[in-house]
């Protein structure tokens, strides 16, 4: 490192027991503060992806019209059509 003060601080946090303890406590605080938020966001994304997959299965089955699928999932017809287009574009 080009800066002695910075190099000394980094060495303190990486190599001394007190520095390591300080960093561990700081990381625990960050996980406590933001962990629940990210976990909730992850759950919401998972539910949205599952819903999308169910809609896609209904579309591929072909027994229900787009309008009925939109009604079942309380979506706009355009949203269901978008899922359908995304699938077709991936093929």
GROMACS .gro file of N, CA, C and O in nm:
model
  364
    1UNK      N    1   0.084  -0.119   0.000
    1UNK     CA    2   0.000   0.000   0.000
    1UNK      C    3   0.088   0.124   0.000
    1UNK      O    4   0.195   0.125   0.058
    2UNK      N    5   0.036   0.227  -0.060
    2UNK     CA    6   0.112   0.350  -0.073
    2UNK      C    7   0.100   0.441   0.049
    2UNK      O    8   0.183   0.529   0.070
    3UNK      N    9  -0.003   0.419   0.130
    3UNK     CA   10  -0.026   0.507   0.243
    3UNK      C   11  -0.005   0.431   0.374
    3UNK      O   12  -0.078   0.337   0.405
    4UNK      N   13   0.095   0.471   0.449
    4UNK     CA   14   0.131   0.400   0.572
    4UNK      C   15   0.018   0.397   0.673
    4UNK      O   16  -0.008   0.293   0.733
    5UNK      N   17  -0.053   0.507   0.691
    5UNK     CA   18  -0.162   0.513   0.790
    5UNK      C   19  -0.270   0.411   0.753
    5UNK      O   20  -0.318   0.334   0.838
    6UNK      N   21  -0.307   0.408   0.626
    6UNK     CA   22  -0.409   0.314   0.580
    6UNK      C   23  -0.359   0.170   0.595
    6UNK      O   24  -0.432   0.082   0.642
    7UNK      N   25  -0.235   0.146   0.559
    7UNK     CA   26  -0.177   0.013   0.570
    7UNK      C   27  -0.176  -0.033   0.715
    7UNK      O   28  -0.208  -0.149   0.745
    8UNK      N   29  -0.143   0.057   0.806
    8UNK     CA   30  -0.141   0.022   0.949
    8UNK      C   31  -0.281  -0.012   0.999
    8UNK      O   32  -0.299  -0.107   1.076
    9UNK      N   33  -0.381   0.063   0.957
    9UNK     CA   34  -0.520   0.038   0.999
    9UNK      C   35  -0.568  -0.097   0.945
    9UNK      O   36  -0.630  -0.175   1.018
   10UNK      N   37  -0.539  -0.124   0.819
   10UNK     CA   38  -0.580  -0.252   0.759
   10UNK      C   39  -0.513  -0.367   0.835
   10UNK      O   40  -0.579  -0.466   0.868
   11UNK      N   41  -0.387  -0.354   0.863
   11UNK     CA   42  -0.314  -0.457   0.936
   11UNK      C   43  -0.376  -0.478   1.074
   11UNK      O   44  -0.394  -0.591   1.120
   12UNK      N   45  -0.413  -0.368   1.141
   12UNK     CA   46  -0.476  -0.377   1.273
   12UNK      C   47  -0.605  -0.458   1.265
   12UNK      O   48  -0.627  -0.550   1.345
   13UNK      N   49  -0.691  -0.427   1.169
   13UNK     CA   50  -0.820  -0.496   1.158
   13UNK      C   51  -0.807  -0.640   1.109
   13UNK      O   52  -0.894  -0.723   1.134
   14UNK      N   53  -0.701  -0.672   1.039
   14UNK     CA   54  -0.683  -0.807   0.987
   14UNK      C   55  -0.602  -0.897   1.079
   14UNK      O   56  -0.624  -1.018   1.082
   15UNK      N   57  -0.508  -0.839   1.155
   15UNK     CA   58  -0.411  -0.922   1.224
   15UNK      C   59  -0.418  -0.918   1.376
   15UNK      O   60  -0.372  -1.012   1.441
   16UNK      N   61  -0.475  -0.814   1.434
   16UNK     CA   62  -0.480  -0.809   1.581
   16UNK      C   63  -0.614  -0.864   1.631
   16UNK      O   64  -0.716  -0.856   1.563
   17UNK      N   65  -0.611  -0.925   1.749
   17UNK     CA   66  -0.733  -0.981   1.806
   17UNK      C   67  -0.839  -0.873   1.824
   17UNK      O   68  -0.957  -0.894   1.790
   18UNK      N   69  -0.801  -0.756   1.874
   18UNK     CA   70  -0.897  -0.648   1.895
   18UNK      C   71  -0.958  -0.600   1.762
   18UNK      O   72  -1.077  -0.574   1.753
   19UNK      N   73  -0.873  -0.590   1.662
   19UNK     CA   74  -0.920  -0.546   1.530
   19UNK      C   75  -1.017  -0.645   1.468
   19UNK      O   76  -1.122  -0.607   1.415
   20UNK      N   77  -0.983  -0.772   1.477
   20UNK     CA   78  -1.070  -0.877   1.424
   20UNK      C   79  -1.203  -0.878   1.499
   20UNK      O   80  -1.310  -0.887   1.438
   21UNK      N   81  -1.197  -0.866   1.631
   21UNK     CA   82  -1.320  -0.862   1.712
   21UNK      C   83  -1.407  -0.742   1.673
   21UNK      O   84  -1.530  -0.755   1.664
   22UNK      N   85  -1.344  -0.629   1.651
   22UNK     CA   86  -1.417  -0.509   1.610
   22UNK      C   87  -1.488  -0.530   1.476
   22UNK      O   88  -1.604  -0.497   1.459
   23UNK      N   89  -1.416  -0.591   1.380
   23UNK     CA   90  -1.475  -0.615   1.249
   23UNK      C   91  -1.587  -0.719   1.257
   23UNK      O   92  -1.690  -0.706   1.191
   24UNK      N   93  -1.568  -0.822   1.340
   24UNK     CA   94  -1.673  -0.923   1.356
   24UNK      C   95  -1.800  -0.860   1.413
   24UNK      O   96  -1.910  -0.887   1.366
   25UNK      N   97  -1.784  -0.775   1.512
   25UNK     CA   98  -1.900  -0.707   1.572
   25UNK      C   99  -1.966  -0.616   1.470
   25UNK      O  100  -2.090  -0.611   1.461
   26UNK      N  101  -1.887  -0.545   1.390
   26UNK     CA  102  -1.944  -0.457   1.287
   26UNK      C  103  -2.023  -0.539   1.186
   26UNK      O  104  -2.133  -0.499   1.144
   27UNK      N  105  -1.971  -0.654   1.146
   27UNK     CA  106  -2.041  -0.738   1.050
   27UNK      C  107  -2.170  -0.795   1.110
   27UNK      O  108  -2.273  -0.802   1.044
   28UNK      N  109  -2.166  -0.836   1.236
   28UNK     CA  110  -2.286  -0.884   1.303
   28UNK      C  111  -2.393  -0.776   1.306
   28UNK      O  112  -2.511  -0.804   1.283
   29UNK      N  113  -2.352  -0.652   1.332
   29UNK     CA  114  -2.448  -0.541   1.334
   29UNK      C  115  -2.509  -0.518   1.196
   29UNK      O  116  -2.629  -0.491   1.186
   30UNK      N  117  -2.428  -0.528   1.092
   30UNK     CA  118  -2.479  -0.511   0.957
   30UNK      C  119  -2.578  -0.621   0.920
   30UNK      O  120  -2.684  -0.594   0.861
   31UNK      N  121  -2.545  -0.744   0.955
   31UNK     CA  122  -2.636  -0.856   0.926
   31UNK      C  123  -2.767  -0.838   1.002
   31UNK      O  124  -2.875  -0.859   0.947
   32UNK      N  125  -2.756  -0.797   1.127
   32UNK     CA  126  -2.876  -0.774   1.207
   32UNK      C  127  -2.962  -0.663   1.148
   32UNK      O  128  -3.084  -0.673   1.141
   33UNK      N  129  -2.896  -0.558   1.102
   33UNK     CA  130  -2.969  -0.442   1.050
   33UNK      C  131  -3.031  -0.469   0.913
   33UNK      O  132  -3.146  -0.435   0.889
   34UNK      N  133  -2.956  -0.531   0.823
   34UNK     CA  134  -3.002  -0.547   0.685
   34UNK      C  135  -3.044  -0.689   0.650
   34UNK      O  136  -3.110  -0.710   0.548
   35UNK      N  137  -3.006  -0.786   0.729
   35UNK     CA  138  -3.036  -0.926   0.697
   35UNK      C  139  -3.184  -0.954   0.682
   35UNK      O  140  -3.226  -1.020   0.588
   36UNK      N  141  -3.265  -0.904   0.773
   36UNK     CA  142  -3.409  -0.928   0.767
   36UNK      C  143  -3.469  -0.866   0.641
   36UNK      O  144  -3.556  -0.925   0.578
   37UNK      N  145  -3.422  -0.749   0.607
   37UNK     CA  146  -3.472  -0.680   0.487
   37UNK      C  147  -3.443  -0.763   0.362
   37UNK      O  148  -3.531  -0.785   0.279
   38UNK      N  149  -3.319  -0.809   0.348
   38UNK     CA  150  -3.282  -0.886   0.229
   38UNK      C  151  -3.351  -1.022   0.227
   38UNK      O  152  -3.387  -1.072   0.121
   39UNK      N  153  -3.372  -1.081   0.343
   39UNK     CA  154  -3.442  -1.208   0.350
   39UNK      C  155  -3.586  -1.191   0.305
   39UNK      O  156  -3.637  -1.274   0.229
   40UNK      N  157  -3.651  -1.084   0.348
   40UNK     CA  158  -3.789  -1.057   0.307
   40UNK      C  159  -3.797  -1.030   0.157
   40UNK      O  160  -3.888  -1.078   0.089
   41UNK      N  161  -3.700  -0.955   0.105
   41UNK     CA  162  -3.697  -0.929  -0.039
   41UNK      C  163  -3.678  -1.058  -0.118
   41UNK      O  164  -3.741  -1.078  -0.221
   42UNK      N  165  -3.593  -1.145  -0.068
   42UNK     CA  166  -3.570  -1.273  -0.134
   42UNK      C  167  -3.695  -1.359  -0.136
   42UNK      O  168  -3.726  -1.423  -0.237
   43UNK      N  169  -3.767  -1.359  -0.024
   43UNK     CA  170  -3.893  -1.435  -0.019
   43UNK      C  171  -3.993  -1.380  -0.119
   43UNK      O  172  -4.059  -1.456  -0.189
   44UNK      N  173  -4.005  -1.249  -0.125
   44UNK     CA  174  -4.099  -1.186  -0.217
   44UNK      C  175  -4.063  -1.219  -0.362
   44UNK      O  176  -4.151  -1.249  -0.444
   45UNK      N  177  -3.934  -1.215  -0.395
   45UNK     CA  178  -3.890  -1.250  -0.530
   45UNK      C  179  -3.920  -1.396  -0.561
   45UNK      O  180  -3.963  -1.429  -0.672
   46UNK      N  181  -3.901  -1.483  -0.463
   46UNK     CA  182  -3.930  -1.624  -0.482
   46UNK      C  183  -4.077  -1.649  -0.507
   46UNK      O  184  -4.114  -1.728  -0.595
   47UNK      N  185  -4.162  -1.581  -0.432
   47UNK     CA  186  -4.307  -1.596  -0.452
   47UNK      C  187  -4.348  -1.545  -0.589
   47UNK      O  188  -4.431  -1.606  -0.657
   48UNK      N  189  -4.291  -1.434  -0.631
   48UNK     CA  190  -4.324  -1.378  -0.762
   48UNK      C  191  -4.280  -1.473  -0.873
   48UNK      O  192  -4.352  -1.494  -0.972
   49UNK      N  193  -4.163  -1.534  -0.857
   49UNK     CA  194  -4.113  -1.628  -0.958
   49UNK      C  195  -4.201  -1.753  -0.963
   49UNK      O  196  -4.231  -1.804  -1.071
   50UNK      N  197  -4.243  -1.799  -0.847
   50UNK     CA  198  -4.331  -1.916  -0.842
   50UNK      C  199  -4.465  -1.886  -0.911
   50UNK      O  200  -4.516  -1.968  -0.986
   51UNK      N  201  -4.519  -1.769  -0.886
   51UNK     CA  202  -4.645  -1.728  -0.948
   51UNK      C  203  -4.629  -1.724  -1.100
   51UNK      O  204  -4.714  -1.772  -1.175
   52UNK      N  205  -4.519  -1.670  -1.145
   52UNK     CA  206  -4.490  -1.661  -1.287
   52UNK      C  207  -4.482  -1.801  -1.349
   52UNK      O  208  -4.534  -1.825  -1.458
   53UNK      N  209  -4.417  -1.894  -1.280
   53UNK     CA  210  -4.404  -2.031  -1.330
   53UNK      C  211  -4.540  -2.100  -1.338
   53UNK      O  212  -4.568  -2.173  -1.433
   54UNK      N  213  -4.627  -2.076  -1.240
   54UNK     CA  214  -4.761  -2.135  -1.242
   54UNK      C  215  -4.841  -2.080  -1.360
   54UNK      O  216  -4.911  -2.156  -1.428
   55UNK      N  217  -4.830  -1.952  -1.381
   55UNK     CA  218  -4.900  -1.890  -1.494
   55UNK      C  219  -4.849  -1.949  -1.625
   55UNK      O  220  -4.928  -1.981  -1.715
   56UNK      N  221  -4.720  -1.964  -1.635
   56UNK     CA  222  -4.662  -2.020  -1.757
   56UNK      C  223  -4.710  -2.164  -1.780
   56UNK      O  224  -4.742  -2.201  -1.894
   57UNK      N  225  -4.719  -2.243  -1.673
   57UNK     CA  226  -4.770  -2.379  -1.689
   57UNK      C  227  -4.913  -2.379  -1.741
   57UNK      O  228  -4.950  -2.460  -1.826
   58UNK      N  229  -4.996  -2.288  -1.690
   58UNK     CA  230  -5.134  -2.277  -1.738
   58UNK      C  231  -5.137  -2.235  -1.885
   58UNK      O  232  -5.217  -2.287  -1.963
   59UNK      N  233  -5.050  -2.143  -1.921
   59UNK     CA  234  -5.044  -2.099  -2.061
   59UNK      C  235  -5.004  -2.215  -2.152
   59UNK      O  236  -5.062  -2.235  -2.259
   60UNK      N  237  -4.902  -2.290  -2.109
   60UNK     CA  238  -4.854  -2.402  -2.191
   60UNK      C  239  -4.957  -2.514  -2.200
   60UNK      O  240  -4.966  -2.584  -2.301
   61UNK      N  241  -5.036  -2.532  -2.095
   61UNK     CA  242  -5.141  -2.632  -2.095
   61UNK      C  243  -5.246  -2.599  -2.202
   61UNK      O  244  -5.299  -2.687  -2.268
   62UNK      N  245  -5.274  -2.471  -2.218
   62UNK     CA  246  -5.363  -2.426  -2.324
   62UNK      C  247  -5.511  -2.445  -2.301
   62UNK      O  248  -5.591  -2.418  -2.390
   63UNK      N  249  -5.551  -2.492  -2.183
   63UNK     CA  250  -5.693  -2.515  -2.160
   63UNK      C  251  -5.767  -2.391  -2.111
   63UNK      O  252  -5.889  -2.386  -2.119
   64UNK      N  253  -5.692  -2.295  -2.060
   64UNK     CA  254  -5.754  -2.171  -2.012
   64UNK      C  255  -5.712  -2.054  -2.099
   64UNK      O  256  -5.594  -2.041  -2.133
   65UNK      N  257  -5.805  -1.965  -2.130
   65UNK     CA  258  -5.767  -1.846  -2.206
   65UNK      C  259  -5.689  -1.748  -2.118
   65UNK      O  260  -5.696  -1.752  -1.995
   66UNK      N  261  -5.615  -1.661  -2.182
   66UNK     CA  262  -5.533  -1.562  -2.112
   66UNK      C  263  -5.618  -1.478  -2.017
   66UNK      O  264  -5.577  -1.450  -1.904
   67UNK      N  265  -5.737  -1.442  -2.059
   67UNK     CA  266  -5.826  -1.359  -1.976
   67UNK      C  267  -5.859  -1.430  -1.845
   67UNK      O  268  -5.863  -1.367  -1.739
   68UNK      N  269  -5.885  -1.562  -1.852
   68UNK     CA  270  -5.920  -1.638  -1.732
   68UNK      C  271  -5.799  -1.649  -1.638
   68UNK      O  272  -5.812  -1.635  -1.517
   69UNK      N  273  -5.682  -1.672  -1.694
   69UNK     CA  274  -5.560  -1.680  -1.612
   69UNK      C  275  -5.535  -1.547  -1.543
   69UNK      O  276  -5.504  -1.543  -1.423
   70UNK      N  277  -5.552  -1.438  -1.615
   70UNK     CA  278  -5.534  -1.305  -1.555
   70UNK      C  279  -5.633  -1.285  -1.441
   70UNK      O  280  -5.597  -1.232  -1.335
   71UNK      N  281  -5.755  -1.329  -1.461
   71UNK     CA  282  -5.858  -1.314  -1.357
   71UNK      C  283  -5.824  -1.397  -1.234
   71UNK      O  284  -5.836  -1.350  -1.121
   72UNK      N  285  -5.780  -1.520  -1.255
   72UNK     CA  286  -5.745  -1.608  -1.142
   72UNK      C  287  -5.633  -1.548  -1.058
   72UNK      O  288  -5.638  -1.551  -0.935
   73UNK      N  289  -5.533  -1.491  -1.123
   73UNK     CA  290  -5.417  -1.437  -1.051
   73UNK      C  291  -5.426  -1.287  -1.025
   73UNK      O  292  -5.330  -1.226  -0.981
   74UNK      N  293  -5.543  -1.231  -1.052
   74UNK     CA  294  -5.567  -1.089  -1.026
   74UNK      C  295  -5.462  -1.001  -1.094
   74UNK      O  296  -5.401  -0.914  -1.031
   75UNK      N  297  -5.441  -1.029  -1.223
   75UNK     CA  298  -5.345  -0.954  -1.303
   75UNK      C  299  -5.416  -0.892  -1.422
   75UNK      O  300  -5.527  -0.930  -1.457
   76UNK      N  301  -5.346  -0.799  -1.483
   76UNK     CA  302  -5.393  -0.744  -1.610
   76UNK      C  303  -5.362  -0.845  -1.720
   76UNK      O  304  -5.264  -0.919  -1.712
   77UNK      N  305  -5.444  -0.846  -1.822
   77UNK     CA  306  -5.421  -0.937  -1.936
   77UNK      C  307  -5.282  -0.913  -1.995
   77UNK      O  308  -5.212  -1.008  -2.031
   78UNK      N  309  -5.240  -0.788  -1.999
   78UNK     CA  310  -5.109  -0.753  -2.055
   78UNK      C  311  -4.996  -0.819  -1.977
   78UNK      O  312  -4.894  -0.857  -2.035
   79UNK      N  313  -5.013  -0.833  -1.844
   79UNK     CA  314  -4.910  -0.897  -1.762
   79UNK      C  315  -4.894  -1.045  -1.798
   79UNK      O  316  -4.782  -1.096  -1.808
   80UNK      N  317  -5.006  -1.112  -1.819
   80UNK     CA  318  -5.002  -1.253  -1.857
   80UNK      C  319  -4.943  -1.268  -1.997
   80UNK      O  320  -4.860  -1.356  -2.022
   81UNK      N  321  -4.982  -1.180  -2.086
   81UNK     CA  322  -4.927  -1.184  -2.222
   81UNK      C  323  -4.776  -1.157  -2.222
   81UNK      O  324  -4.702  -1.215  -2.301
   82UNK      N  325  -4.731  -1.073  -2.131
   82UNK     CA  326  -4.588  -1.044  -2.119
   82UNK      C  327  -4.512  -1.170  -2.076
   82UNK      O  328  -4.405  -1.201  -2.131
   83UNK      N  329  -4.567  -1.244  -1.981
   83UNK     CA  330  -4.505  -1.370  -1.938
   83UNK      C  331  -4.498  -1.466  -2.056
   83UNK      O  332  -4.396  -1.532  -2.078
   84UNK      N  333  -4.604  -1.470  -2.133
   84UNK     CA  334  -4.608  -1.557  -2.251
   84UNK      C  335  -4.502  -1.516  -2.354
   84UNK      O  336  -4.430  -1.600  -2.406
   85UNK      N  337  -4.490  -1.386  -2.379
   85UNK     CA  338  -4.390  -1.337  -2.475
   85UNK      C  339  -4.249  -1.367  -2.427
   85UNK      O  340  -4.163  -1.408  -2.506
   86UNK      N  341  -4.223  -1.347  -2.299
   86UNK     CA  342  -4.090  -1.375  -2.244
   86UNK      C  343  -4.053  -1.521  -2.265
   86UNK      O  344  -3.940  -1.552  -2.301
   87UNK      N  345  -4.148  -1.609  -2.243
   87UNK     CA  346  -4.123  -1.751  -2.262
   87UNK      C  347  -4.093  -1.780  -2.409
   87UNK      O  348  -3.997  -1.851  -2.442
   88UNK      N  349  -4.173  -1.726  -2.497
   88UNK     CA  350  -4.154  -1.751  -2.639
   88UNK      C  351  -4.022  -1.694  -2.690
   88UNK      O  352  -3.958  -1.752  -2.779
   89UNK      N  353  -3.978  -1.583  -2.635
   89UNK     CA  354  -3.852  -1.523  -2.676
   89UNK      C  355  -3.730  -1.604  -2.629
   89UNK      O  356  -3.623  -1.595  -2.688
   90UNK      N  357  -3.747  -1.681  -2.523
   90UNK     CA  358  -3.637  -1.763  -2.470
   90UNK      C  359  -3.617  -1.890  -2.553
   90UNK      O  360  -3.512  -1.950  -2.547
   91UNK      N  361  -3.719  -1.930  -2.625
   91UNK     CA  362  -3.713  -2.056  -2.701
   91UNK      C  363  -3.630  -2.045  -2.823
   91UNK      O  364  -3.580  -1.976  -2.882
   0.00000   0.00000   0.00000
